[in-house]
GROMACS .gro file of C-alpha atoms in nm:
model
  178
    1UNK     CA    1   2.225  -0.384   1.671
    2UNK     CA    2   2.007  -0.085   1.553
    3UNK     CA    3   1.690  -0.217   1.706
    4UNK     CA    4   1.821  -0.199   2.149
    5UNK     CA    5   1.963   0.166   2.056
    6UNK     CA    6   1.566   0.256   1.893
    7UNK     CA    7   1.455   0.111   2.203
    8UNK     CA    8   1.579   0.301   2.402
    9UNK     CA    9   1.589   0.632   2.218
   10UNK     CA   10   1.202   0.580   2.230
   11UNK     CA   11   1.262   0.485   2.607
   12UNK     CA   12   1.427   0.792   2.666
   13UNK     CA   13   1.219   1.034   2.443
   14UNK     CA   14   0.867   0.876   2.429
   15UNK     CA   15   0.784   1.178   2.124
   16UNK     CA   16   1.038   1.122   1.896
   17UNK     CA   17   0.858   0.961   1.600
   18UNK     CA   18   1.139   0.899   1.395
   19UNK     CA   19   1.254   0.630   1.627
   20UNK     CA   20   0.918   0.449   1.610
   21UNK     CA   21   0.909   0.432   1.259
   22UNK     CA   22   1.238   0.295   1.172
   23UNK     CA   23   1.186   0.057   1.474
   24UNK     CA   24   0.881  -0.099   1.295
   25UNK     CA   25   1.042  -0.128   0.967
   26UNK     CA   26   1.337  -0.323   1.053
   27UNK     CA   27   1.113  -0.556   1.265
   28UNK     CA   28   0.917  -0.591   0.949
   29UNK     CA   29   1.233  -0.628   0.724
   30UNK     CA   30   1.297  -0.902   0.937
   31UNK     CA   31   1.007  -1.063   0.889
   32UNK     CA   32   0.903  -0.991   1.293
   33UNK     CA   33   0.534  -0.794   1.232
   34UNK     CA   34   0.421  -0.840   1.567
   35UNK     CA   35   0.665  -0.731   1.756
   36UNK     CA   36   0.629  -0.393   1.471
   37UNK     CA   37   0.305  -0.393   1.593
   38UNK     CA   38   0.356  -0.359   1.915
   39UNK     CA   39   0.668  -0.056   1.896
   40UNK     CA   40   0.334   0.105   1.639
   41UNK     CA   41   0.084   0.059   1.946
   42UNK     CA   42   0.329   0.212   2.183
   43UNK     CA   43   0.392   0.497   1.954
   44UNK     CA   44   0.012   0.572   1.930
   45UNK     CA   45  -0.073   0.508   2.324
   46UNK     CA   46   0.254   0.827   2.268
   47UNK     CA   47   0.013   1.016   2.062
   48UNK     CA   48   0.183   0.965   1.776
   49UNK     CA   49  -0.041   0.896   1.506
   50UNK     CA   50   0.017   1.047   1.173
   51UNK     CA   51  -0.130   0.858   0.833
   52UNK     CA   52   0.217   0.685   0.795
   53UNK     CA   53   0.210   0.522   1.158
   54UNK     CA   54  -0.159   0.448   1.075
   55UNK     CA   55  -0.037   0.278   0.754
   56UNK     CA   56   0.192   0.047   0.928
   57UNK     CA   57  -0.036  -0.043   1.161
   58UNK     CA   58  -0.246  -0.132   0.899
   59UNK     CA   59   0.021  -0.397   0.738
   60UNK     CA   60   0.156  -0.502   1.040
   61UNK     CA   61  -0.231  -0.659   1.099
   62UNK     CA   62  -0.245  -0.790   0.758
   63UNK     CA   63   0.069  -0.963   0.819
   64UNK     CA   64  -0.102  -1.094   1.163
   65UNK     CA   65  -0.381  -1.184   0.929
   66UNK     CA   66  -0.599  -0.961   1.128
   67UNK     CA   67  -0.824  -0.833   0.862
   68UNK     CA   68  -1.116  -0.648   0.985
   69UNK     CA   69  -0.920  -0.432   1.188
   70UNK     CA   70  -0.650  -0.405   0.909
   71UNK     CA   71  -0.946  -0.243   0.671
   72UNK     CA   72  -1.030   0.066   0.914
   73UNK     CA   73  -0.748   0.168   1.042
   74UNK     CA   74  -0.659   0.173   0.649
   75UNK     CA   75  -0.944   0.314   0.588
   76UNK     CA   76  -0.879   0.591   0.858
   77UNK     CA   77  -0.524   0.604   0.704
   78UNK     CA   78  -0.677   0.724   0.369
   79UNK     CA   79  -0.929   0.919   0.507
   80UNK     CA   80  -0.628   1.167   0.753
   81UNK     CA   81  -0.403   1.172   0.469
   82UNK     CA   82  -0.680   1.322   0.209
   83UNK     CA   83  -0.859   1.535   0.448
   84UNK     CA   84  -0.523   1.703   0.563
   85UNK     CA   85  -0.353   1.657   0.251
   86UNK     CA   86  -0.017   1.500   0.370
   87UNK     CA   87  -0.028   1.261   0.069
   88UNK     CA   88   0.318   1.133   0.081
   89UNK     CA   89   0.241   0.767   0.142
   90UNK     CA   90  -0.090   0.755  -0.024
   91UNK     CA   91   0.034   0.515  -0.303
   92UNK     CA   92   0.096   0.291  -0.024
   93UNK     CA   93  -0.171   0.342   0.174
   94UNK     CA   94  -0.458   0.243  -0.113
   95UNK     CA   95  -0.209  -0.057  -0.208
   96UNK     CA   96  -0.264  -0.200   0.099
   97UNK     CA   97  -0.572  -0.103   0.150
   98UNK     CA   98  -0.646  -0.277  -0.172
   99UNK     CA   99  -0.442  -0.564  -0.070
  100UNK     CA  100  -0.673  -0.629   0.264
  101UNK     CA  101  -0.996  -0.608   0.040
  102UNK     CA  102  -0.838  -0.925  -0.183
  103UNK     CA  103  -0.723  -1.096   0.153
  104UNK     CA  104  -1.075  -1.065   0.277
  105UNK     CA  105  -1.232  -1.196  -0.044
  106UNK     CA  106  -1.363  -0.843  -0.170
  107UNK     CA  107  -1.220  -0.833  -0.530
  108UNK     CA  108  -1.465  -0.570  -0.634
  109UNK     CA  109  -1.398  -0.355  -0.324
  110UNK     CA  110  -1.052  -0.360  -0.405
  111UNK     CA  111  -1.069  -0.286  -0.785
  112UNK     CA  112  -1.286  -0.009  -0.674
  113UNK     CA  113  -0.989   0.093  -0.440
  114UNK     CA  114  -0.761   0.125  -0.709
  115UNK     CA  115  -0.973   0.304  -0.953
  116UNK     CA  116  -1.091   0.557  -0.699
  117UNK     CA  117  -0.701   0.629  -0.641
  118UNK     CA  118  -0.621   0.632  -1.010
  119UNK     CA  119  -0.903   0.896  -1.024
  120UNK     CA  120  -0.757   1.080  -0.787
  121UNK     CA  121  -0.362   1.046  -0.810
  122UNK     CA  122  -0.362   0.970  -1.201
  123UNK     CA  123   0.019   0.921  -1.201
  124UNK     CA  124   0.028   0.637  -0.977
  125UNK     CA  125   0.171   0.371  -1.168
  126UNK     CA  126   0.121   0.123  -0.893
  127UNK     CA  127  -0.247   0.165  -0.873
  128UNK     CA  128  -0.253   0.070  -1.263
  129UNK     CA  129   0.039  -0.210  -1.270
  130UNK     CA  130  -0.127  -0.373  -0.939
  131UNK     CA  131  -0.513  -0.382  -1.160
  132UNK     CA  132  -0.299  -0.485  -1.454
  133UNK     CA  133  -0.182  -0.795  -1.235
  134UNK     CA  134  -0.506  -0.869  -1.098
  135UNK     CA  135  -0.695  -0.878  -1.381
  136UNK     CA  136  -0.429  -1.129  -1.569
  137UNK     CA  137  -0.413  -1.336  -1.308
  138UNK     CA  138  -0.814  -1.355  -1.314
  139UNK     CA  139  -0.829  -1.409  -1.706
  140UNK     CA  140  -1.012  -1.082  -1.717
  141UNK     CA  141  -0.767  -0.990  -2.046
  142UNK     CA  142  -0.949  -0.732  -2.178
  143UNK     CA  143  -0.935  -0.531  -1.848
  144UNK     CA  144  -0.570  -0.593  -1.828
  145UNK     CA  145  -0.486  -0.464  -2.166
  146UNK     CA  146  -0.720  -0.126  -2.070
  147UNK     CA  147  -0.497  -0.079  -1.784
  148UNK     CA  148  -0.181  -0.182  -1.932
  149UNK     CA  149  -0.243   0.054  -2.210
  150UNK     CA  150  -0.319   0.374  -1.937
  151UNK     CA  151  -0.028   0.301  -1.762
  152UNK     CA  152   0.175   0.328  -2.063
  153UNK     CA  153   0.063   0.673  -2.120
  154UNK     CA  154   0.214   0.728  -1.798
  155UNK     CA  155   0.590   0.898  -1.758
  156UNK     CA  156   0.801   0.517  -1.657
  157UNK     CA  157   1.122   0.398  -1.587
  158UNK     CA  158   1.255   0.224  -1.851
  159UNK     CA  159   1.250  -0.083  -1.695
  160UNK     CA  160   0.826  -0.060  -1.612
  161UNK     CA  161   0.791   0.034  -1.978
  162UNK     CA  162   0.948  -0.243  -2.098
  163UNK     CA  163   0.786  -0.458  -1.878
  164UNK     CA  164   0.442  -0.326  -1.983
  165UNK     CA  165   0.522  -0.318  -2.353
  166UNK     CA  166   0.607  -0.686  -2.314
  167UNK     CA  167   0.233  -0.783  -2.109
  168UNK     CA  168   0.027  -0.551  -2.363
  169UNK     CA  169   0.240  -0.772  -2.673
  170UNK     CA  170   0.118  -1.081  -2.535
  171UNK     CA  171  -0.217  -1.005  -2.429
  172UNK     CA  172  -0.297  -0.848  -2.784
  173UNK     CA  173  -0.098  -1.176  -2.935
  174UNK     CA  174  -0.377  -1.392  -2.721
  175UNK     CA  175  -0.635  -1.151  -2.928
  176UNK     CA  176  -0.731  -0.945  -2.614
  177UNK     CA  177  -0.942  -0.624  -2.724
  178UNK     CA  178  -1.001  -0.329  -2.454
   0.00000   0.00000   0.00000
């Protein structure tokens, strides 16, 4: 019911950005990325592009398995947001950047990703918990435990902390050493 009155609220006021956005996300919450991808297109053939319509863009063409193109506009995503400094989705914006890498078979590009953004935004759990899950599902323990163990350093909810407490138990109980 929400989606016809975006419509035409973008219909009738091409500019208001808003409109766009929450158009996109409850095509994607639905599971419907192309036709997100096309209300994104429309908002930037409006002008509107900002790092957060740039960042849908990008996951709406992973979604459409379009890969190359997913990587730059990412890429451009991360670039806008830190050369203007409107960092407010920049935890998402390396996530799926990071995510396109591994979809493209670059595992190294995309570890790279996340330790360039833990560099740079060291209180990003995500960047750490999303390495942490990498590297266990790779068998690379020791790496996991390093980043398991600098994420715990980290101010969590209670519910991460346990939740790391309980991977770093069993990857020291397998005899993993950072």
């Amino acid at each position: 019911k929400a989606a016809p009155l975006l419509a035409k609220s973008i219909d009738a006021n091409p500019s208001f950005r808003s409109a766009y956005v929450v158009l996109a996300a409850l095509y994607f919450q639905a599971a419907r990325p192309r036709s997100a991808l096309q209300v994104l297109v429309k908002a930037l053939k409006n002008n509107i592009k900002d790092v957060e319509i740039l960042n849908m863009v990008g996951y709406g063409l992973m979604q459409e398995n379009k890969l190359d193109e997913a990587l730059k506009i990412l890429e451009q995503a991360r670039t806008e947001a830190e050369q203007t400094s409107v960092l407010y989705c920049i935890d998402l914006i390396y996530i799926n950047w990071y995510t396109a890498n591994l979809l493209v078979g670059k595992g190294d590009a995309a570890i790279a990703i996340l330790e360039e953004g833990i560099r740079k935004y060291p209180d990003v759990v995500s960047f750490y918990t999303n390495l942490v899950n990498l590297f266990v599902q790779t068998h690379q323990s020791a790496q996991a435990l390093t980043y398991c163990e600098k994420a715990l350093a980290l101010e969590l909810l209670p519910d991460m902390r346990r939740h790391l407490e309980t991977v770093e138990k069993n990857l020291k109980a397998a005899g993993t050493t950072p």
